[in-house]
Amino acid sequence: MDLKFTKNEDHNKLLLSELKRRLAQVKLGGGKKRLEKQRALGKMTARERIDYLLDKEKDSLEIGALAGEDMYGEHGGCPSGGVIVKMGYVSGKQCLVVANDATVKAGAWFPITGKKNLRAQEIAMENRLPIIYLVDSAGVFLPMQDEIFPDKEHFGRIFRNNAQMSSMGIPQIAAVMGSCVAGGAYLPIMSDEALIVDKTGSIFLAGSYLVKAAIGEEIDNETLGGATTHCEISGVTDYKAKDDSDALDTIKGIMDKIGGINETGYNRTKTFEPKKNPEDIYGILPDSRTDQYDMLEIIERLVDDSEFKQYKEGYGKTILTGYARIDGWAVGIVANQRKVVKTKKGEMQFGGVIYSDSADKATRFIANCNQKRIPLVFLQDVTGFMVGSKSEHGGIIKDGAKMVNAVANSVVPKFTVIIGNSYGAGNYAMCGKAYDPRLIVAWPSAELAVMSGNSAAKVLLQIEKASLQKKGEVITQEMERELFDRIKKRYDNQVSPYYAAARLWTDAIIDPLETRKWISMGIEAANHAPIHKPFNMGVLQV
């Protein structure tokens, strides 16, 4: 191993260590004291409930673990968005589990909580996966009600999705394991089956204090909306559980009896581990986002048997396209090549930049994968499309538009891994969040923004200087340097993968060695959902 490999490896393992530290902190929810308080009430914590429910011998994926990080400091924070979402297996059936974390503001809904719940429902709807809700929430976080209550993608959309999923035949099971109040009371009751835990679970549109204030009636919460009331008087819930474990065992029993699925039929054969050591990724991936490396070396450490059959290998070299298998699943891979390449005409092309020929190649390949019903995997490390007179005269906008069109209209499931840069329109063409990847994850080395921090800081500096000079201020070199550093620091924070993960622009930041698991479980989930429309790119400028 050379010195550069070792330096890269140290850098990337430090990034991974930071990721693990943040995830460990997130798993504490509202803190150790609140976790112990919940246990003292005879309740499991949100994560304990999910761990008890999911099949132990099978893999699981946590969606949005870093949601809400550093977003609500003035309100005391909202670790993991106040809700835990996992894709896993219950009684052998792949499903989504959504559990309110009552240690975070009593499970109240922040804006990011709503967004995360909607993301879970979106995954369930796209993949026709059963979804299980473990409810323990005080309802909308009132100080921010204007950002969570009335809009199309706010709280009410949850119940609309409940109704839509029911009509689609997607099983929904809800267990009320704590508070379930006001509008939130509709979620479990709009599910197919609802359970409630005796003495700790309660459902009502208005609690006892509000009832007294509104109509003068004096009643305690248990009588108003406890398990006995709803299982024996109102008929709102279907099962009464004596405690959390009893409720979760009941859910396991229900899931065990769900019928089989009609699989889409994505091609899968025997699984082979990569021949080339996946851990080499840490040494291959450079410690600087501007350095070059060969993306082919990364691909060969992600795919079965390290076999990757390139499509149009000698054409459009700044994008690699080709067929492979991941955990036995056939996939089509579209990846940005991060090293400088030479064309047949002897011209040099920058790595990570999309040129007309590479956009054309990718468009054709995406169409081929749709024709053959092969899921697509996008490996992003892209700075954008090529600029300048030669590219403009050559029709880069037209060719880029064709690629974006192909990605947008693709009907096979798409999965996106942000390895390095994800800048500007390159993010769109390489299936960023706006283009409906079934799952989108980032490695700790990722950066997401309109442009790099350095480039953006230079542009913003010029604007700031012009504004100050108009006011008659003299800008010294020292002032300019301080101004640049301050702007870059602010922008670099927004470029961070953690900034993106906090806002659910990605589903997770993952260890590169977990990439195969995410893609495999993602395709398995997608295999539940038949394709109902043909691939059609519509009108194109040819």
XYZ file of C-alpha atoms in Angstrom:
542
model
C 0.000 0.000 0.000
C 1.303 3.447 -0.895
C 1.331 6.529 1.313
C -1.642 8.097 -0.484
C -3.782 4.978 0.080
C -2.925 5.004 3.793
C -3.679 8.731 4.077
C -7.044 8.266 2.350
C -7.850 5.300 4.569
C -7.110 7.243 7.767
C -9.228 10.178 6.559
C -12.242 8.070 5.590
C -12.127 5.986 8.756
C -12.135 9.203 10.790
C -15.249 10.294 8.873
C -16.814 6.919 9.654
C -15.908 7.270 13.320
C -17.672 10.648 13.411
C -20.763 9.074 11.818
C -20.832 6.333 14.459
C -20.470 8.922 17.226
C -23.429 10.927 15.935
C -25.593 7.838 15.498
C -24.790 6.706 19.046
C -25.907 10.116 20.346
C -29.123 9.991 18.303
C -30.012 6.602 19.778
C -30.263 8.218 23.218
C -33.382 10.072 22.039
C -34.381 12.649 24.630
C -31.594 11.498 26.963
C -30.854 8.700 29.419
C -33.083 10.142 32.169
C -36.132 10.249 29.907
C -35.438 6.755 28.630
C -35.355 5.473 32.220
C -38.519 7.396 33.054
C -40.326 5.668 30.178
C -39.157 2.255 31.375
C -40.293 3.123 34.923
C -43.822 3.594 33.540
C -43.737 -0.027 32.372
C -43.167 0.965 28.744
C -40.440 0.001 26.310
C -38.586 2.768 24.517
C -39.284 3.325 20.811
C -36.102 1.513 19.754
C -36.728 -1.348 22.181
C -40.203 -1.799 20.702
C -38.825 -1.984 17.166
C -36.023 -4.346 18.175
C -38.532 -6.648 19.875
C -40.819 -6.607 16.829
C -38.313 -7.166 14.021
C -36.996 -10.618 13.132
C -33.613 -10.891 14.849
C -31.925 -13.063 12.217
C -32.630 -10.648 9.359
C -31.142 -7.310 8.295
C -32.860 -3.972 8.820
C -32.329 -0.418 7.572
C -32.950 2.745 9.581
C -34.434 5.565 7.529
C -33.685 9.153 8.565
C -31.755 8.430 11.767
C -30.118 11.871 11.569
C -33.316 13.777 10.736
C -33.695 17.006 12.662
C -30.056 17.223 13.772
C -29.169 20.807 14.798
C -32.482 22.099 13.401
C -34.483 23.070 16.499
C -31.936 24.246 19.027
C -34.223 26.988 20.317
C -36.784 24.286 21.220
C -34.295 21.890 22.789
C -33.655 19.827 19.667
C -35.479 16.956 18.039
C -33.211 13.863 17.851
C -34.062 11.614 14.912
C -37.078 13.821 14.222
C -38.823 12.373 17.282
C -39.761 9.215 15.361
C -37.865 6.018 14.490
C -38.389 4.456 11.046
C -36.977 1.075 10.073
C -37.336 -1.243 7.120
C -37.065 -4.838 8.246
C -38.952 -8.108 8.574
C -41.752 -9.133 10.926
C -42.684 -12.817 10.876
C -40.698 -13.112 7.662
C -42.587 -10.299 5.875
C -40.644 -7.243 4.714
C -42.263 -4.079 6.070
C -41.834 -0.537 7.456
C -42.083 0.173 11.190
C -42.737 3.725 12.430
C -42.413 4.381 16.178
C -42.918 7.699 17.972
C -40.163 8.456 20.480
C -41.985 9.725 23.566
C -38.669 10.745 25.173
C -38.430 13.602 22.621
C -40.957 16.262 23.607
C -43.473 13.539 24.530
C -43.412 12.344 20.934
C -44.762 15.671 19.642
C -44.724 16.314 15.906
C -42.179 18.856 14.655
C -42.135 19.803 10.951
C -39.363 17.250 10.331
C -41.429 14.593 12.163
C -44.191 15.040 9.623
C -41.746 14.936 6.726
C -40.178 11.735 8.054
C -43.538 10.027 8.552
C -44.524 10.981 5.014
C -41.238 9.552 3.714
C -41.987 6.253 5.470
C -45.443 6.160 3.910
C -43.985 7.053 0.505
C -41.595 4.086 0.714
C -44.464 1.802 1.745
C -46.682 3.030 -1.100
C -43.980 2.843 -3.789
C -43.019 -0.683 -2.800
C -46.401 -1.994 -1.604
C -44.895 -2.816 1.797
C -46.972 -3.362 4.949
C -46.490 -0.551 7.469
C -46.731 -0.792 11.256
C -47.257 2.297 13.435
C -46.249 2.219 17.109
C -48.038 5.306 18.400
C -46.927 7.256 21.479
C -47.335 10.957 20.766
C -48.668 14.123 22.360
C -49.672 15.455 18.914
C -48.535 18.555 17.046
C -45.734 20.628 18.644
C -47.820 23.745 19.200
C -45.057 26.403 19.058
C -44.499 25.363 15.407
C -48.057 24.421 14.447
C -48.027 26.743 11.422
C -45.204 24.666 9.907
C -46.779 21.256 10.483
C -50.573 21.598 10.388
C -52.261 22.983 7.266
C -50.236 22.479 4.080
C -50.285 19.693 1.493
C -47.148 17.982 2.804
C -48.008 18.549 6.478
C -49.674 16.499 9.230
C -53.015 15.951 7.487
C -51.343 14.252 4.533
C -50.605 11.297 6.841
C -54.309 10.434 7.093
C -54.861 10.962 3.380
C -52.077 8.424 2.813
C -53.714 6.031 5.314
C -56.819 6.068 3.157
C -54.888 5.744 -0.103
C -52.830 2.810 1.155
C -55.950 1.027 2.370
C -57.495 1.352 -1.096
C -54.234 0.032 -2.613
C -54.416 -3.074 -0.431
C -51.292 -2.215 1.581
C -51.664 -3.658 5.111
C -51.489 -1.082 7.937
C -51.379 -2.059 11.598
C -51.292 0.442 14.475
C -50.582 -0.101 18.153
C -51.438 2.704 20.567
C -48.762 2.344 23.239
C -49.038 5.774 24.865
C -50.777 9.039 24.085
C -52.715 9.410 20.855
C -54.560 12.712 20.847
C -56.475 15.201 18.694
C -55.989 14.793 14.935
C -53.382 12.119 15.577
C -56.151 9.861 16.852
C -57.207 9.250 13.257
C -53.929 7.515 12.274
C -54.477 4.225 14.131
C -58.186 4.153 13.373
C -57.576 4.677 9.651
C -55.247 1.685 9.739
C -56.614 -1.782 8.953
C -56.263 -3.052 12.507
C -55.650 -1.190 15.749
C -54.346 -2.346 19.120
C -54.187 -0.482 22.410
C -52.126 -1.202 25.526
C -54.118 -1.295 28.756
C -53.449 1.502 31.252
C -50.684 3.160 29.182
C -52.441 3.672 25.835
C -55.148 6.298 25.317
C -57.004 7.754 22.333
C -59.203 10.842 22.314
C -59.830 13.944 20.261
C -59.573 16.060 23.411
C -58.112 15.175 26.821
C -59.899 15.504 30.147
C -58.717 19.091 30.797
C -59.900 20.303 27.397
C -63.192 18.422 27.742
C -63.869 20.200 31.041
C -62.961 23.564 29.541
C -65.088 22.974 26.433
C -68.265 21.370 27.801
C -67.822 21.310 31.597
C -67.698 17.515 31.858
C -65.391 16.084 34.506
C -63.808 12.756 33.517
C -60.403 11.081 33.809
C -58.342 10.193 30.731
C -58.583 6.418 31.251
C -62.376 6.471 31.312
C -62.440 8.967 28.469
C -60.222 7.050 26.065
C -58.390 4.114 27.637
C -58.123 0.516 26.426
C -61.299 -0.731 28.133
C -63.332 2.171 26.742
C -62.223 1.638 23.166
C -62.201 -2.165 23.144
C -65.492 -2.701 25.022
C -67.612 0.454 24.625
C -66.693 2.536 21.558
C -65.339 -0.302 19.418
C -62.620 2.029 18.131
C -59.798 -0.503 18.669
C -59.659 -4.182 17.792
C -57.316 -5.683 20.398
C -56.488 -4.936 24.035
C -52.912 -5.756 25.074
C -51.809 -6.089 28.674
C -48.394 -4.503 28.013
C -46.012 -3.506 25.230
C -44.648 -6.991 24.592
C -48.175 -8.429 24.391
C -49.115 -5.801 21.794
C -45.999 -6.509 19.747
C -46.589 -10.275 19.937
C -50.104 -9.688 18.598
C -48.683 -7.735 15.665
C -46.276 -10.585 14.938
C -49.214 -12.959 14.846
C -51.156 -10.732 12.438
C -48.141 -10.347 10.138
C -47.569 -14.101 10.184
C -50.954 -14.651 8.527
C -50.669 -12.095 5.727
C -50.832 -13.767 2.316
C -48.024 -13.932 -0.233
C -47.159 -11.213 -2.744
C -47.182 -11.071 -6.519
C -43.529 -10.416 -7.253
C -42.473 -8.126 -10.081
C -39.782 -10.622 -11.006
C -36.516 -8.685 -10.943
C -33.710 -11.048 -11.876
C -31.861 -12.635 -8.965
C -29.375 -15.480 -8.855
C -26.921 -16.845 -6.304
C -25.052 -14.213 -4.291
C -21.283 -13.837 -4.522
C -19.154 -11.496 -2.435
C -16.899 -9.079 -4.362
C -13.543 -10.669 -5.274
C -11.802 -7.377 -4.536
C -11.772 -6.386 -0.874
C -14.575 -3.834 -0.146
C -12.508 -2.363 2.692
C -10.095 -1.028 0.058
C -12.754 1.622 -0.625
C -11.475 3.602 2.375
C -8.016 3.866 0.757
C -9.222 4.452 -2.823
C -11.597 7.303 -2.008
C -9.438 10.470 -1.786
C -9.306 12.684 1.259
C -10.034 15.744 -0.919
C -13.187 16.232 -2.967
C -11.091 17.717 -5.797
C -8.712 14.760 -6.184
C -9.072 12.166 -8.925
C -9.646 8.425 -8.543
C -10.954 5.604 -10.713
C -14.655 4.959 -10.018
C -14.259 1.539 -11.619
C -12.167 0.528 -8.582
C -15.105 1.441 -6.325
C -17.651 -0.431 -8.463
C -15.549 -3.591 -8.451
C -15.670 -3.586 -4.642
C -19.464 -3.213 -4.534
C -20.634 -5.794 -7.088
C -20.827 -9.579 -6.969
C -17.611 -11.344 -7.992
C -16.255 -7.840 -8.868
C -17.769 -8.359 -12.344
C -18.934 -5.242 -14.186
C -19.760 -5.444 -17.893
C -19.401 -1.959 -19.326
C -21.838 -0.586 -21.894
C -20.207 1.679 -24.534
C -16.908 1.448 -22.651
C -14.960 3.562 -25.131
C -17.567 6.328 -25.525
C -18.640 9.078 -23.143
C -15.977 8.094 -20.638
C -16.860 10.550 -17.836
C -19.873 8.365 -17.053
C -19.489 4.630 -16.522
C -22.502 2.511 -17.464
C -22.858 -1.236 -17.298
C -24.451 -4.365 -15.896
C -23.603 -6.192 -12.682
C -25.167 -8.019 -9.767
C -25.463 -6.864 -6.178
C -26.323 -9.589 -3.659
C -27.542 -11.651 -6.609
C -29.847 -8.936 -8.008
C -29.234 -7.826 -11.609
C -28.596 -4.058 -11.728
C -27.684 -1.387 -14.231
C -25.074 1.006 -12.845
C -24.663 4.657 -13.866
C -21.581 6.166 -12.205
C -19.553 9.342 -12.567
C -15.949 8.639 -13.553
C -13.737 10.770 -11.309
C -10.466 10.654 -13.243
C -9.449 12.727 -16.248
C -10.074 10.714 -19.415
C -8.914 10.988 -23.032
C -11.344 10.778 -25.963
C -10.630 8.989 -29.262
C -9.912 12.450 -30.731
C -7.153 12.928 -28.160
C -9.075 15.524 -26.146
C -8.935 15.511 -22.347
C -12.173 15.505 -20.335
C -12.423 16.412 -16.638
C -13.434 13.679 -14.213
C -16.806 14.117 -12.506
C -18.091 16.406 -15.275
C -20.937 15.341 -17.578
C -20.187 15.991 -21.268
C -22.580 15.631 -24.214
C -21.279 12.199 -25.160
C -21.500 10.857 -21.607
C -25.049 12.253 -21.210
C -26.018 10.590 -24.501
C -24.548 7.263 -23.359
C -26.313 7.403 -20.004
C -29.650 8.207 -21.666
C -29.385 5.193 -23.968
C -28.347 2.928 -21.104
C -31.218 4.040 -18.856
C -33.645 3.332 -21.708
C -32.121 -0.136 -22.140
C -32.529 -0.955 -18.434
C -36.172 0.113 -18.565
C -36.693 -2.067 -21.642
C -35.191 -5.066 -19.829
C -36.775 -4.360 -16.405
C -33.402 -3.999 -14.673
C -33.227 -1.775 -11.533
C -30.865 1.207 -11.787
C -28.128 2.178 -9.320
C -26.639 5.683 -9.548
C -23.223 6.316 -7.983
C -22.816 10.077 -7.691
C -19.579 12.022 -7.664
C -20.483 14.837 -10.024
C -19.563 18.510 -10.263
C -22.118 19.250 -12.998
C -22.371 19.551 -16.781
C -19.525 20.914 -18.906
C -19.691 24.652 -19.617
C -18.087 26.920 -22.221
C -18.685 27.825 -25.866
C -17.637 24.461 -27.258
C -20.092 22.597 -25.028
C -22.891 25.099 -25.614
C -22.416 24.980 -29.384
C -22.340 21.183 -29.177
C -25.769 21.103 -27.514
C -24.883 20.250 -23.911
C -28.231 21.631 -22.700
C -30.110 19.406 -25.160
C -28.088 16.298 -24.270
C -28.333 17.015 -20.555
C -32.095 17.474 -20.888
C -32.371 14.061 -22.571
C -30.570 12.420 -19.666
C -32.730 14.206 -17.088
C -35.803 13.175 -19.091
C -34.732 9.513 -19.067
C -34.140 9.579 -15.304
C -37.447 11.333 -14.620
C -39.503 8.931 -16.763
C -37.737 5.733 -15.717
C -40.241 3.140 -14.486
C -37.793 0.638 -12.993
C -36.762 1.216 -9.374
C -33.829 3.596 -8.914
C -31.325 3.705 -6.057
C -28.856 6.525 -5.491
C -25.579 6.501 -3.566
C -23.845 9.863 -3.113
C -20.186 8.949 -2.840
C -18.585 12.361 -3.250
C -19.722 15.564 -4.938
C -23.367 16.109 -5.814
C -23.447 19.570 -7.325
C -25.931 21.528 -9.406
C -27.769 19.926 -12.302
C -25.462 16.927 -11.948
C -27.464 16.011 -8.839
C -30.624 15.960 -10.953
C -29.214 14.000 -13.892
C -27.752 11.410 -11.520
C -31.109 10.826 -9.807
C -31.068 13.165 -6.816
C -33.946 13.212 -4.319
C -36.205 15.175 -6.692
C -36.181 12.254 -9.151
C -37.782 9.662 -6.871
C -35.077 7.134 -6.066
C -36.619 4.344 -3.992
C -33.768 4.893 -1.529
C -31.051 7.559 -1.526
C -28.043 7.350 0.785
C -24.768 9.208 1.221
C -21.326 8.108 2.310
C -19.606 10.267 4.974
C -17.466 11.711 2.140
C -20.487 13.200 0.336
C -21.192 16.877 -0.371
C -24.523 18.231 -1.671
C -24.964 21.769 -2.970
C -25.417 23.968 -6.020
C -21.607 24.164 -6.223
C -18.554 23.504 -4.053
C -17.944 25.599 -0.957
C -14.847 27.157 -2.509
C -16.617 28.163 -5.745
C -19.699 29.448 -3.944
C -17.608 31.471 -1.503
C -15.808 33.181 -4.399
C -19.106 34.151 -6.030
C -20.666 35.308 -2.772
C -17.498 37.227 -1.891
C -17.716 39.255 -5.108
C -21.341 40.130 -4.343
C -20.480 41.096 -0.756
C -17.492 43.199 -1.855
C -19.570 45.056 -4.437
C -22.203 45.822 -1.800
C -19.628 47.149 0.681
C -17.830 49.213 -1.981
C -21.109 50.852 -2.967
C -21.330 52.040 0.621
C -17.895 53.588 0.239
C -15.998 51.039 2.341
C -12.389 50.203 1.464
C -11.728 46.434 1.342
C -8.203 45.451 2.370
C -6.673 42.058 1.502
C -6.968 41.005 5.133
C -10.638 41.994 5.237
C -11.232 40.126 1.985
C -9.584 36.986 3.351
C -11.624 37.129 6.572
C -14.802 37.705 4.603
C -14.030 34.760 2.301
C -13.304 32.440 5.235
C -16.518 33.433 7.009
C -18.631 32.891 3.878
C -16.948 29.573 3.091
C -17.414 28.280 6.631
C -21.127 29.054 6.512
C -21.519 27.473 3.067
C -19.410 24.402 3.945
C -21.816 23.672 6.800
C -24.662 23.525 4.282
C -22.644 21.290 1.936
C -22.127 18.692 4.681
C -23.907 15.316 4.309
C -25.233 15.829 7.844
C -27.016 19.026 6.804
C -28.679 17.029 4.003
C -29.537 14.054 6.220
C -31.057 16.317 8.879
C -33.500 17.622 6.255
C -34.170 14.178 4.742
C -32.604 15.084 1.399
C -31.049 11.642 1.873
C -32.455 8.639 3.731
C -29.228 7.943 5.606
C -25.487 8.442 5.848
C -23.971 4.976 5.720
C -20.693 3.126 6.022
C -19.626 2.335 2.409
C -19.530 -1.330 3.431
C -23.313 -1.227 4.023
C -24.057 -0.141 0.436
C -24.724 -3.668 -0.844
C -27.238 -4.294 1.965
C -29.165 -1.077 1.249
C -29.417 -1.779 -2.463
C -30.331 -5.452 -1.970
C -33.083 -4.750 0.564
C -34.275 -1.869 -1.601
C -34.671 -4.075 -4.671
C -36.346 -6.767 -2.578
C -38.844 -4.137 -1.410
C -39.379 -2.879 -4.973
C -40.048 -6.456 -6.068
C -43.390 -6.203 -4.213
C -44.642 -3.488 -6.586
C -45.505 -4.370 -10.217
C -44.710 -1.815 -12.935
C -47.996 -0.498 -14.294
C -46.853 1.826 -17.078
C -44.465 1.615 -20.034
C -41.245 3.606 -20.287
C -41.929 6.692 -22.412
C -39.640 9.704 -22.662
C -42.187 11.944 -24.389
C -41.055 14.787 -26.675
C -37.292 15.293 -27.050
C -35.030 17.723 -28.869
C -32.946 15.287 -30.906
